[in-house]
Coordinates of C-alpha atoms in Angstrom, one line a residue:
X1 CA 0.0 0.0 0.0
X2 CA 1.0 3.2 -0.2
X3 CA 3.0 4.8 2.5
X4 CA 5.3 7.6 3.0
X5 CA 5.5 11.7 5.0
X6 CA 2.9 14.1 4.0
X7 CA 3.6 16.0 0.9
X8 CA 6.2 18.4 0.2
X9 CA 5.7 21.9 -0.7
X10 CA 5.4 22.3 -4.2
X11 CA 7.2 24.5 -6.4
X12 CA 5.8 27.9 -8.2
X13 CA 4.8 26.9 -11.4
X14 CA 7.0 28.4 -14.2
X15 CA 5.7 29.6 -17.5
X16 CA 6.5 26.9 -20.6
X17 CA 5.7 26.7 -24.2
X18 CA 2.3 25.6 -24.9
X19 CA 1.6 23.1 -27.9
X20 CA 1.6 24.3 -31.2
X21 CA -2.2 24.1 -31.1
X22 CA -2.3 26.0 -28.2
X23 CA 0.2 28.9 -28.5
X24 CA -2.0 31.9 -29.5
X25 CA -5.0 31.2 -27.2
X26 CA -3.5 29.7 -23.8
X27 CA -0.8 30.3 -21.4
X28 CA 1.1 26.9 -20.3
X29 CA 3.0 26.2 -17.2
X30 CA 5.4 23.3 -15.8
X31 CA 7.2 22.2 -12.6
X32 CA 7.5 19.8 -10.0
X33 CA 5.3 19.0 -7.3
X34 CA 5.0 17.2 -4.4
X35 CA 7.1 14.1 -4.1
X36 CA 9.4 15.5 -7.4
X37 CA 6.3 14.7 -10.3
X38 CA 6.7 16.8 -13.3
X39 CA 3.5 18.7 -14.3
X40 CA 1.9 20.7 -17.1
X41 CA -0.8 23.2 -16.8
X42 CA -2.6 24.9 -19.4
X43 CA -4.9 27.5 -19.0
X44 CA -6.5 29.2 -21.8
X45 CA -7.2 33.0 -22.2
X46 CA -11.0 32.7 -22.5
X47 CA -11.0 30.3 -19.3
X48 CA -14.0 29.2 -18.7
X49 CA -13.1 29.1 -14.9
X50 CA -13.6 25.3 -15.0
X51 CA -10.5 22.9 -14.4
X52 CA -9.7 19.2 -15.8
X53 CA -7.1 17.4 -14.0
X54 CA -6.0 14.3 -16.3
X55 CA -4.8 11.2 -15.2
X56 CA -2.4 9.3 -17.9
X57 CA -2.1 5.9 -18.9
X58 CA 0.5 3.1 -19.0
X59 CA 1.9 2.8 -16.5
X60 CA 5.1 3.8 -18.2
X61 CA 8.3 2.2 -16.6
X62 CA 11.1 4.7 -16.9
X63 CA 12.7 5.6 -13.6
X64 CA 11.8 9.5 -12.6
X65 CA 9.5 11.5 -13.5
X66 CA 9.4 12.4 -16.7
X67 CA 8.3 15.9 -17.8
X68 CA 7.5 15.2 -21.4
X69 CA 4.6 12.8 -20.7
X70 CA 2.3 15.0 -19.0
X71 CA 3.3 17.9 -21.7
X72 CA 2.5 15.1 -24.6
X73 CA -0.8 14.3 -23.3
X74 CA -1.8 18.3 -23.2
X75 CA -1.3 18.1 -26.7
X76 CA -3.0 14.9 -27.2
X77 CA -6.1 16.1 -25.7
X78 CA -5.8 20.4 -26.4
X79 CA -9.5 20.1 -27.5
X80 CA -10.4 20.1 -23.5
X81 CA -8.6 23.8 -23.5
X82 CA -10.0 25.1 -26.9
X83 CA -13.2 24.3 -25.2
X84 CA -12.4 26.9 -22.1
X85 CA -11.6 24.2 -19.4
X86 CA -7.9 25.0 -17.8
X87 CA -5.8 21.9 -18.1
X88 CA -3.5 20.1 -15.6
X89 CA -1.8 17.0 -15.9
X90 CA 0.8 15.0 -13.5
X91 CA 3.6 13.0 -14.7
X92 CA 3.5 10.9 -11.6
X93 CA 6.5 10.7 -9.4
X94 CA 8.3 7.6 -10.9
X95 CA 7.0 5.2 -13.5
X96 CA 6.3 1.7 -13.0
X97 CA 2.9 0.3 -11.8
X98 CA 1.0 2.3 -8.6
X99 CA -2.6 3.5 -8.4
X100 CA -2.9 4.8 -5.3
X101 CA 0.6 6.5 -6.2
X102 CA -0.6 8.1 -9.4
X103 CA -4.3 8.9 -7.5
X104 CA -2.4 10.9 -4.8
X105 CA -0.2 12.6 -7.6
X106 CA -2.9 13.9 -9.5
X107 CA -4.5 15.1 -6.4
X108 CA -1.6 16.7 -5.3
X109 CA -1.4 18.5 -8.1
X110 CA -5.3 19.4 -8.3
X111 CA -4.5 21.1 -5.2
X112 CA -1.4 23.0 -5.9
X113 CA -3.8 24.7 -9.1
X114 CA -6.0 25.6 -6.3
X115 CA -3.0 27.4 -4.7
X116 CA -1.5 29.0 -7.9
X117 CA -4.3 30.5 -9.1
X118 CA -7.3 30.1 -7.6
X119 CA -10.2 27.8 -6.8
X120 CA -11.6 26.6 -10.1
X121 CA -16.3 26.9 -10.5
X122 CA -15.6 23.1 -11.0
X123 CA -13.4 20.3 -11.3
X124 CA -13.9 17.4 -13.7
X125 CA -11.5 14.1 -13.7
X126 CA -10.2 12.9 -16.9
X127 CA -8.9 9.6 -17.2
X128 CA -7.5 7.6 -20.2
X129 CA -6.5 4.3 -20.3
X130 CA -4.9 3.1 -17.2
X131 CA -5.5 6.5 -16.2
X132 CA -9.0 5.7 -16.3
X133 CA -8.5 3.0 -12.9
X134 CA -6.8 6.1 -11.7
X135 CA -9.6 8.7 -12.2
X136 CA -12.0 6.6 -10.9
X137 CA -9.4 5.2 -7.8
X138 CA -9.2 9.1 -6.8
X139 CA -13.1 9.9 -6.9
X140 CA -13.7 6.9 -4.6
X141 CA -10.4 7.8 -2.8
X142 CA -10.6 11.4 -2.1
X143 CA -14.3 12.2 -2.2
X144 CA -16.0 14.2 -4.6
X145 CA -18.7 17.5 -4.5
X146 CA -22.4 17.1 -4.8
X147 CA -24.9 14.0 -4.2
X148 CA -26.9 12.1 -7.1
X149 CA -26.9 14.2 -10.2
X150 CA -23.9 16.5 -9.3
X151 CA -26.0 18.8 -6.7
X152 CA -25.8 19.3 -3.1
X153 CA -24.8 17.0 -1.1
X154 CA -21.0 16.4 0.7
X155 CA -18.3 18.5 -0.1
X156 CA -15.6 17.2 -2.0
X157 CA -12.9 18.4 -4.6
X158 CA -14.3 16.9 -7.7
X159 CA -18.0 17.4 -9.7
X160 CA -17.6 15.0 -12.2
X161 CA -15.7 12.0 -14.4
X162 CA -15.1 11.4 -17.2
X163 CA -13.3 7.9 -18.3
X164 CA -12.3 7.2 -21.8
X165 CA -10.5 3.7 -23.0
X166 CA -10.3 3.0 -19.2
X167 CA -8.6 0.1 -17.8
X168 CA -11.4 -0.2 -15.3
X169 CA -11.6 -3.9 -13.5
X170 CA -8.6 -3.1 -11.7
X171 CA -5.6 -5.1 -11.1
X172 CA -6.8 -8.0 -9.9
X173 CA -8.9 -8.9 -13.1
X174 CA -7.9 -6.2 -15.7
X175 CA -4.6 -8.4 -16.2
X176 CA -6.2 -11.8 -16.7
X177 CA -6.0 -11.7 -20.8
X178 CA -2.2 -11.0 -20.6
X179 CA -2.0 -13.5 -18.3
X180 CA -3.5 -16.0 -20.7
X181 CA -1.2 -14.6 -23.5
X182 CA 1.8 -15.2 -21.8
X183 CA 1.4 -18.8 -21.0
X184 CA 0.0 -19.5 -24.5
X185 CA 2.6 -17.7 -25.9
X186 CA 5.4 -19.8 -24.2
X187 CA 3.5 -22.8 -24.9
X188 CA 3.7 -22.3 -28.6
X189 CA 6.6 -20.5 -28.7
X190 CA 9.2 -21.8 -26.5
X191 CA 11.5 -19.2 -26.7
X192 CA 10.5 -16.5 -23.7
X193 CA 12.4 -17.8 -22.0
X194 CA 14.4 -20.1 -24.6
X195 CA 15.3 -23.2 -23.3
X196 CA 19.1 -22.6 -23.2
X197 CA 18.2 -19.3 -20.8
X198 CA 17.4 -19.4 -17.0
X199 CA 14.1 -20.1 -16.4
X200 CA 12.0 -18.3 -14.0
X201 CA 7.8 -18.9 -13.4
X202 CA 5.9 -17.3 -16.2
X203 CA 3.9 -15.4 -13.8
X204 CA 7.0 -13.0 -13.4
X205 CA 6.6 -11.7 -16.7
X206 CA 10.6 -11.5 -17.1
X207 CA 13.4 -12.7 -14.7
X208 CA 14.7 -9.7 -12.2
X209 CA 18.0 -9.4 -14.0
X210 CA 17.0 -10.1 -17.5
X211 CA 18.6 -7.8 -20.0
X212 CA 15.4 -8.4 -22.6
X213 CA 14.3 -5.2 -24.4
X214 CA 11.5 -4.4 -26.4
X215 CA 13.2 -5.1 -29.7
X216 CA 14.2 -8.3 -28.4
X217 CA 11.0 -9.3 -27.2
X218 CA 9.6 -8.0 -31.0
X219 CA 12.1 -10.4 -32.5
X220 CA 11.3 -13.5 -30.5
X221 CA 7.7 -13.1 -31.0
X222 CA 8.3 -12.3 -35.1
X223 CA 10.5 -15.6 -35.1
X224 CA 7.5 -17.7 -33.8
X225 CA 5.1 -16.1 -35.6
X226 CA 6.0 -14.1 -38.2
X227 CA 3.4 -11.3 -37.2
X228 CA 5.4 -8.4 -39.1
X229 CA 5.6 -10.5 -42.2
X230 CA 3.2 -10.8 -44.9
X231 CA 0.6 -13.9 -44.8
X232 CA 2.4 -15.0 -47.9
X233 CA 6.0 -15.1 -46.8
X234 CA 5.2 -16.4 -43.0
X235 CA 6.0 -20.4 -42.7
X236 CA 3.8 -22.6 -42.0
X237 CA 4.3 -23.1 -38.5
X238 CA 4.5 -19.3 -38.0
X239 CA 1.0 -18.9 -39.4
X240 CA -0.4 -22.0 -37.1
X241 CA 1.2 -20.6 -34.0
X242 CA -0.3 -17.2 -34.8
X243 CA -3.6 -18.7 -35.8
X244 CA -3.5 -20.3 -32.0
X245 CA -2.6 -18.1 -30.4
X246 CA -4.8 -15.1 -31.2
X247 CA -7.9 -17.7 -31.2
X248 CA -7.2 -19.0 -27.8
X249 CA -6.2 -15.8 -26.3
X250 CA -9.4 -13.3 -28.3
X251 CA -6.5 -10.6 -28.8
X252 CA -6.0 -8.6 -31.2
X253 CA -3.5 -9.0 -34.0
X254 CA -2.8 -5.7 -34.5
X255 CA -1.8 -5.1 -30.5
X256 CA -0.4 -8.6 -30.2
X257 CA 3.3 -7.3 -29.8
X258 CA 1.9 -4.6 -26.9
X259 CA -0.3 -7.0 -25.1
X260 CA 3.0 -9.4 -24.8
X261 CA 5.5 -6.5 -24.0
X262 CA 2.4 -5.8 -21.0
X263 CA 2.7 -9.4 -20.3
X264 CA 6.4 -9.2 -20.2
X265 CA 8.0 -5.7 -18.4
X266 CA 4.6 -4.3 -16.7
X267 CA 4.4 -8.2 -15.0
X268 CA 7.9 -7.7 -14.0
X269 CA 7.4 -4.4 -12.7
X270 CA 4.7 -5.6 -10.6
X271 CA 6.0 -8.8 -9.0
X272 CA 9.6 -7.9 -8.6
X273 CA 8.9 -3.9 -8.2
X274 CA 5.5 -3.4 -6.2
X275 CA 5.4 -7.1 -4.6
X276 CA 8.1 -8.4 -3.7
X277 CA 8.4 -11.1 -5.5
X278 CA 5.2 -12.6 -4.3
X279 CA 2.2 -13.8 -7.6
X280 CA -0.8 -12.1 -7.9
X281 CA -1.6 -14.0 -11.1
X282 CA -3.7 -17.1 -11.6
X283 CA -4.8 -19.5 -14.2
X284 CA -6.1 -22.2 -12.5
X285 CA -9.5 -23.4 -13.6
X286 CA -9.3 -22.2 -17.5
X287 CA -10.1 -24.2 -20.2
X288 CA -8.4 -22.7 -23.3
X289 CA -10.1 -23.1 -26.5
X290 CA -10.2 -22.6 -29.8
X291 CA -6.6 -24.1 -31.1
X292 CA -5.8 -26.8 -33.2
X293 CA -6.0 -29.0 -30.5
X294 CA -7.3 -28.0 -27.1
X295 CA -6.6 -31.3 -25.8
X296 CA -2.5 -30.8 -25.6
X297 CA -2.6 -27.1 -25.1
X298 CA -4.6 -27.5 -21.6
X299 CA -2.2 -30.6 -20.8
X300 CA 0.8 -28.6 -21.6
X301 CA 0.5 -24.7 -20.7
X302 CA 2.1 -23.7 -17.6
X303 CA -0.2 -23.7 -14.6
X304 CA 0.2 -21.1 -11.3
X305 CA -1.9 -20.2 -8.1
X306 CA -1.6 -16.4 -6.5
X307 CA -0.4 -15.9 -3.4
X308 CA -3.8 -14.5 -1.6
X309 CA -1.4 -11.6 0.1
X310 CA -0.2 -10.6 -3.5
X311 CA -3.7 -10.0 -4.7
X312 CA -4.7 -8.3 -1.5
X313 CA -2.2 -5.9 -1.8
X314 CA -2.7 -5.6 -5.8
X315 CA -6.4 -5.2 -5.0
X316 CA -6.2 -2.6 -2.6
X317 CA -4.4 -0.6 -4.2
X318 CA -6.4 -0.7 -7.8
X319 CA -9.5 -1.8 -7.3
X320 CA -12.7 -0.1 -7.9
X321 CA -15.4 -0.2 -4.8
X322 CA -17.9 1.8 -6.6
X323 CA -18.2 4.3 -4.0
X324 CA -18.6 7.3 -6.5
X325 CA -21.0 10.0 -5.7
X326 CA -20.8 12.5 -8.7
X327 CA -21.1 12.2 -12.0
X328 CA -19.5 9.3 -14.0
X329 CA -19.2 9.7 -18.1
X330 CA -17.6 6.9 -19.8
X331 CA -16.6 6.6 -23.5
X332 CA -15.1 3.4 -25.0
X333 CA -14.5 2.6 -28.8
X334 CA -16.5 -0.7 -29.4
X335 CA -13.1 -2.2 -31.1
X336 CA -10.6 -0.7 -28.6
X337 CA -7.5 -3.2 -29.5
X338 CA -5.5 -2.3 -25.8
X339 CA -8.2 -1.9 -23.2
X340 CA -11.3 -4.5 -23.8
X341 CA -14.4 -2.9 -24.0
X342 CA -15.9 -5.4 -22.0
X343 CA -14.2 -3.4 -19.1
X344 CA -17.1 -1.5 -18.7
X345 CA -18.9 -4.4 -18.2
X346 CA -16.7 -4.9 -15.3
X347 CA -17.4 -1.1 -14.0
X348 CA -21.1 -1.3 -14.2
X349 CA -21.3 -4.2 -12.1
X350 CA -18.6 -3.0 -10.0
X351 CA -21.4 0.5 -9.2
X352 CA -24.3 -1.5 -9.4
X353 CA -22.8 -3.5 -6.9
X354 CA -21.8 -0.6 -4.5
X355 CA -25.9 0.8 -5.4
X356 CA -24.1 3.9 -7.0
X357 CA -25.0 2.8 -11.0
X358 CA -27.6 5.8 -10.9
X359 CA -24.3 7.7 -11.1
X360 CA -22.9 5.9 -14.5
X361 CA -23.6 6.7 -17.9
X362 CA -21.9 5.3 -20.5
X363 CA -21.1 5.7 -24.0
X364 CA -19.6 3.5 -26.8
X365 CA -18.9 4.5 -30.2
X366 CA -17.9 2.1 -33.6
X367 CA -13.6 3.8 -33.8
X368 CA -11.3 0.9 -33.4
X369 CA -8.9 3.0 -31.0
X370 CA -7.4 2.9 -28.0
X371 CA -6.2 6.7 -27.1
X372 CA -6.6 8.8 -30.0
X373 CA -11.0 9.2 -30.7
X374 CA -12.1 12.0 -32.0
X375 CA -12.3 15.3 -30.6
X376 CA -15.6 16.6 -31.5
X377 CA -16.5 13.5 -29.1
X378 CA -14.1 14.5 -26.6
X379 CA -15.3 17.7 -26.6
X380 CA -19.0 16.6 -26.4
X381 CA -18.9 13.7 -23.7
X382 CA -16.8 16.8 -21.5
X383 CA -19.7 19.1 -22.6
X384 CA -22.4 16.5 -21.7
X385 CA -20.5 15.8 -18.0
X386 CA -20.8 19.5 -17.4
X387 CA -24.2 19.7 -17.9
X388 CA -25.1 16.8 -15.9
X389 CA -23.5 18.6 -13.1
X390 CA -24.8 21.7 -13.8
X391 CA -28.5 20.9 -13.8
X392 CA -29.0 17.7 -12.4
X393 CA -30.5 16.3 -15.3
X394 CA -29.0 13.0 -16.3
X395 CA -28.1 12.5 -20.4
X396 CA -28.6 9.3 -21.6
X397 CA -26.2 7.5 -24.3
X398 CA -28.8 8.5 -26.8
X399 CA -28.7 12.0 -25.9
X400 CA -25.4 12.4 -25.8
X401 CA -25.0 11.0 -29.6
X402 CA -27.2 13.7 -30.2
X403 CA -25.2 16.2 -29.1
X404 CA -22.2 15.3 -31.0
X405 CA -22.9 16.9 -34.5
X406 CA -22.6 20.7 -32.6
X407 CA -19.1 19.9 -32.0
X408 CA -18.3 18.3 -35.3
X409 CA -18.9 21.1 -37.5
X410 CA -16.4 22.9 -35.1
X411 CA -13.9 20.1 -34.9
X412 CA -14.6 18.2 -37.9
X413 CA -13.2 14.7 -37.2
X414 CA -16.9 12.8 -37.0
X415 CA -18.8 11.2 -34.7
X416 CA -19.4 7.3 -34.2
X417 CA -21.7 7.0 -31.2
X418 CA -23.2 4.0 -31.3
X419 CA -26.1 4.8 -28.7
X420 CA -27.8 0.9 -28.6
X421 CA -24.4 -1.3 -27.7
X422 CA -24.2 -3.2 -24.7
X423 CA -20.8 -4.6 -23.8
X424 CA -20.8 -8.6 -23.0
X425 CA -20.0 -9.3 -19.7
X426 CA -16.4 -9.4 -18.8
X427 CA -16.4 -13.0 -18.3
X428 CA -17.3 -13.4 -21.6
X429 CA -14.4 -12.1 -22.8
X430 CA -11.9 -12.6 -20.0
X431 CA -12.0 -16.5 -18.7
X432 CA -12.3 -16.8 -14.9
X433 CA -10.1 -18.1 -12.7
X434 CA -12.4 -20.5 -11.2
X435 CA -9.7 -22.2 -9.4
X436 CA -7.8 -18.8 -8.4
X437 CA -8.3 -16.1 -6.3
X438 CA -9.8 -12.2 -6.4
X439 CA -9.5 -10.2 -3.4
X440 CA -13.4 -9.1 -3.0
X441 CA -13.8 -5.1 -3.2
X442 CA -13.3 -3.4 0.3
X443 CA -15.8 -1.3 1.7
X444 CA -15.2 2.5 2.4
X445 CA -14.6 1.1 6.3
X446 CA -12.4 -1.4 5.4
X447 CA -10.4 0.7 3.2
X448 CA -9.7 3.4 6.0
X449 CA -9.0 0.5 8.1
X450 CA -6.7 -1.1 5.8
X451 CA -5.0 2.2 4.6
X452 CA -3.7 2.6 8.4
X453 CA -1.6 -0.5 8.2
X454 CA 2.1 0.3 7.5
X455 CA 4.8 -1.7 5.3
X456 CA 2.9 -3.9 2.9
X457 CA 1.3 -3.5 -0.2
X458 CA 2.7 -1.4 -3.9
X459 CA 5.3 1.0 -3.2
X460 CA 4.5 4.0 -3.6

């Protein structure tokens, strides 16, 4: 779990260049805040006197903090400024895996634009990707303003979310697939590890020391498969073991290589990084189908039980409760290749469960992408959270399809709402570990209880 002092005082915030997009109607700012994570604000000259604090994705695995990330996604989603909202986006202190790190970041930094310039008419959370666990791990985390609909109620810092291609069944769950992928992989393959290399349990993603990169792991999986190739100049044992292994694992081919370099360095980051050493990963209880021969692949893939103290930790720090009580927008591209759609599966049961569902609305649309939609839809779902929270009166996924058109003769990159999808259910998608373990979702009284014990858990 996440320990440590309180924060440290943050640094002024220095003036920076703004993205091209951005450099003749906003004023942009960088520094480092509490606990040394780089940040970029952006605030635009026609502020609306609204804020969006963003939470990024990955996680990303580098050392430090790195500046430019935070200062890339401002440019990747500038549509939130031209539309009036003042921008700020954390780096996160280190990279490497840590949602209750990244959650504290990005409220640390929420608070030191409070100090710098003032306390914004509202505050909307942004997250994308992995960033989406974030978001949503900070409005459960530190509270949020208003009661059903986004008025009255507690006070808090945020009004409303908004999630989009969010990694949202947490830790525990949200890594099953890659799981799956890398013990299918090795089961075809045989060469991560090769056979002439130290072996290590598969649930490590990649030994402590290994020396592996990216290109490396590219090349291994291109020799077994010949995914970079043609059809027409792969072997035929590179098409088979393709053919298997995206049919037994439901991945896509086009994100194979990223869902294996997950299943590779994040897995190491987590086991050797965040948990000691100690499994949070489970296949027991799957049945694999859909190869060649079922038979011999559920004979012969490697088999592995978490340790229950692993997937505590894991859990606590990135699953979802549900407890949300503002506002919750959600977009998701029907054919995301990186973050499943059948995520939001996950999410809705996840509130329903908590009785906070009447807070979720959720929208899906027919792109087949996983960070880069399009920003007349950006800019509407934003649009559509900040009149939920303005008035009280909830939009349905209809309604907000409606709304898109306004913004696309502004932005003029379409819009794909695709107002009658309904997600399968996650397990549908994702096999269960019937023979594993999940750490149930705490309660708001268990997590206070739990975040007072000392020394175990995710670094932060």
């Amino acid at each position: 779990m996440l320990t440590g002092a309180p924060p440290a005082r943050a640094a002024t915030a220095q003036p920076a260049a703004c993205p091209e997009r951005l450099a003749a109607k906003a004023t942009c700012y960088s520094g480092l805040g509490a606990h040394g994570a780089a940040y970029t604000i952006a605030v635009p000259d026609d502020w609306n006197g609204s804020l969006v604090v963003h939470a990024h994705g990955g996680p990303d695995l580098g050392e430090g903090s790195d500046p430019a990330r935070s200062a890339d996604d401002l440019g990747r989603w500038s549509v939130m400024v031209d539309e009036g909202y003042a921008w700020a986006g954390s780096s996160y202190r280190r990279g490497g895996y840590g949602t209750r790190m990244a959650a504290e970041d990005t409220e640390n930094l929420r608070r030191l634009f409070v100090t710098e310039f003032g306390q914004p008419r509202r505050t909307y959370l942004h997250g994308q990707s992995w960033g989406g666990n974030v978001a949503a791990k900070i409005a459960e985390t530190y509270g949020a303003r208003g009661g059903a609909g986004g008025r009255g109620g507690r006070s808090g810092p945020y009004d409303g979310v908004l999630l989009t291609s969010g990694l949202l069944a947490g830790g525990s769950r949200g890594y099953d697939a890659r799981v799956d992928l890398r013990v299918v992989y090795q089961y075809y393959c045989q060469n991560h590890p090769r056979p002439t290399e130290p072996s290590y349990p598969l649930w490590q993603g990649l030994r402590a020391g290994s020396t592996l990169t990216h290109a490396g792991l590219r090349a291994r999986l291109q020799e077994c498969t010949g995914y970079a190739s043609p059809p027409a100049e792969r072997t035929v044992g590179q098409q088979r073991n393709l053919d298997d292994i995206l049919a037994v694992t439901r991945l896509p081919e086009r994100t194979l290589e990223s869902h294996l370099a997950y299943a590779t360095f994040t897995f190491r980051d987590i086991v050797h990084n965040r948990l000691g050493d100690r499994n949070p990963f489970s296949n027991l209880g799957v049945r694999y189908t859909g190869s060649h021969d079922d038979t011999a692949l559920n004979a012969g893939v490697e088999r592995f039980a978490a340790d229950p103290t692993a997937v505590r930790d894991l859990s606590y720090d990135s699953d979802l409760t549900g407890g949300v009580t503002v506002p919750v927008l959600t977009m998701h591209a029907v054919d995301d290749p990186t973050a499943l759609v059948e995520f939001e599966s996950a999410y809705r049961a996840t509130l329903r469960g908590a009785g906070r569902d009447r807070h979720l609305v959720q929208t899906f649309t027919t792109e087949a992408e996983h960070s880069a939609l399009s920003d007349a839809e950006y800019a509407n779902s934003l649009a559509a959270l900040d009149a939920w929270v303005r008035t009280g009166r909830k939009p349905t996924a209809r309604s907000v399809a409606a709304s898109c058109p306004a913004f696309d003769r502004e932005y003029g990159t379409g819009c794909f709402y695709d107002p009658g999808y309904r997600p399968a259910p996650f397990a549908a998608r994702v096999r269960p570990r019937t023979g594993g373990l999940h750490w149930p979702a705490m309660t708001a009284a268990e997590e206070r209880v739990w975040s007072r014990v000392d020394g175990v858990g995710i670094a932060p």
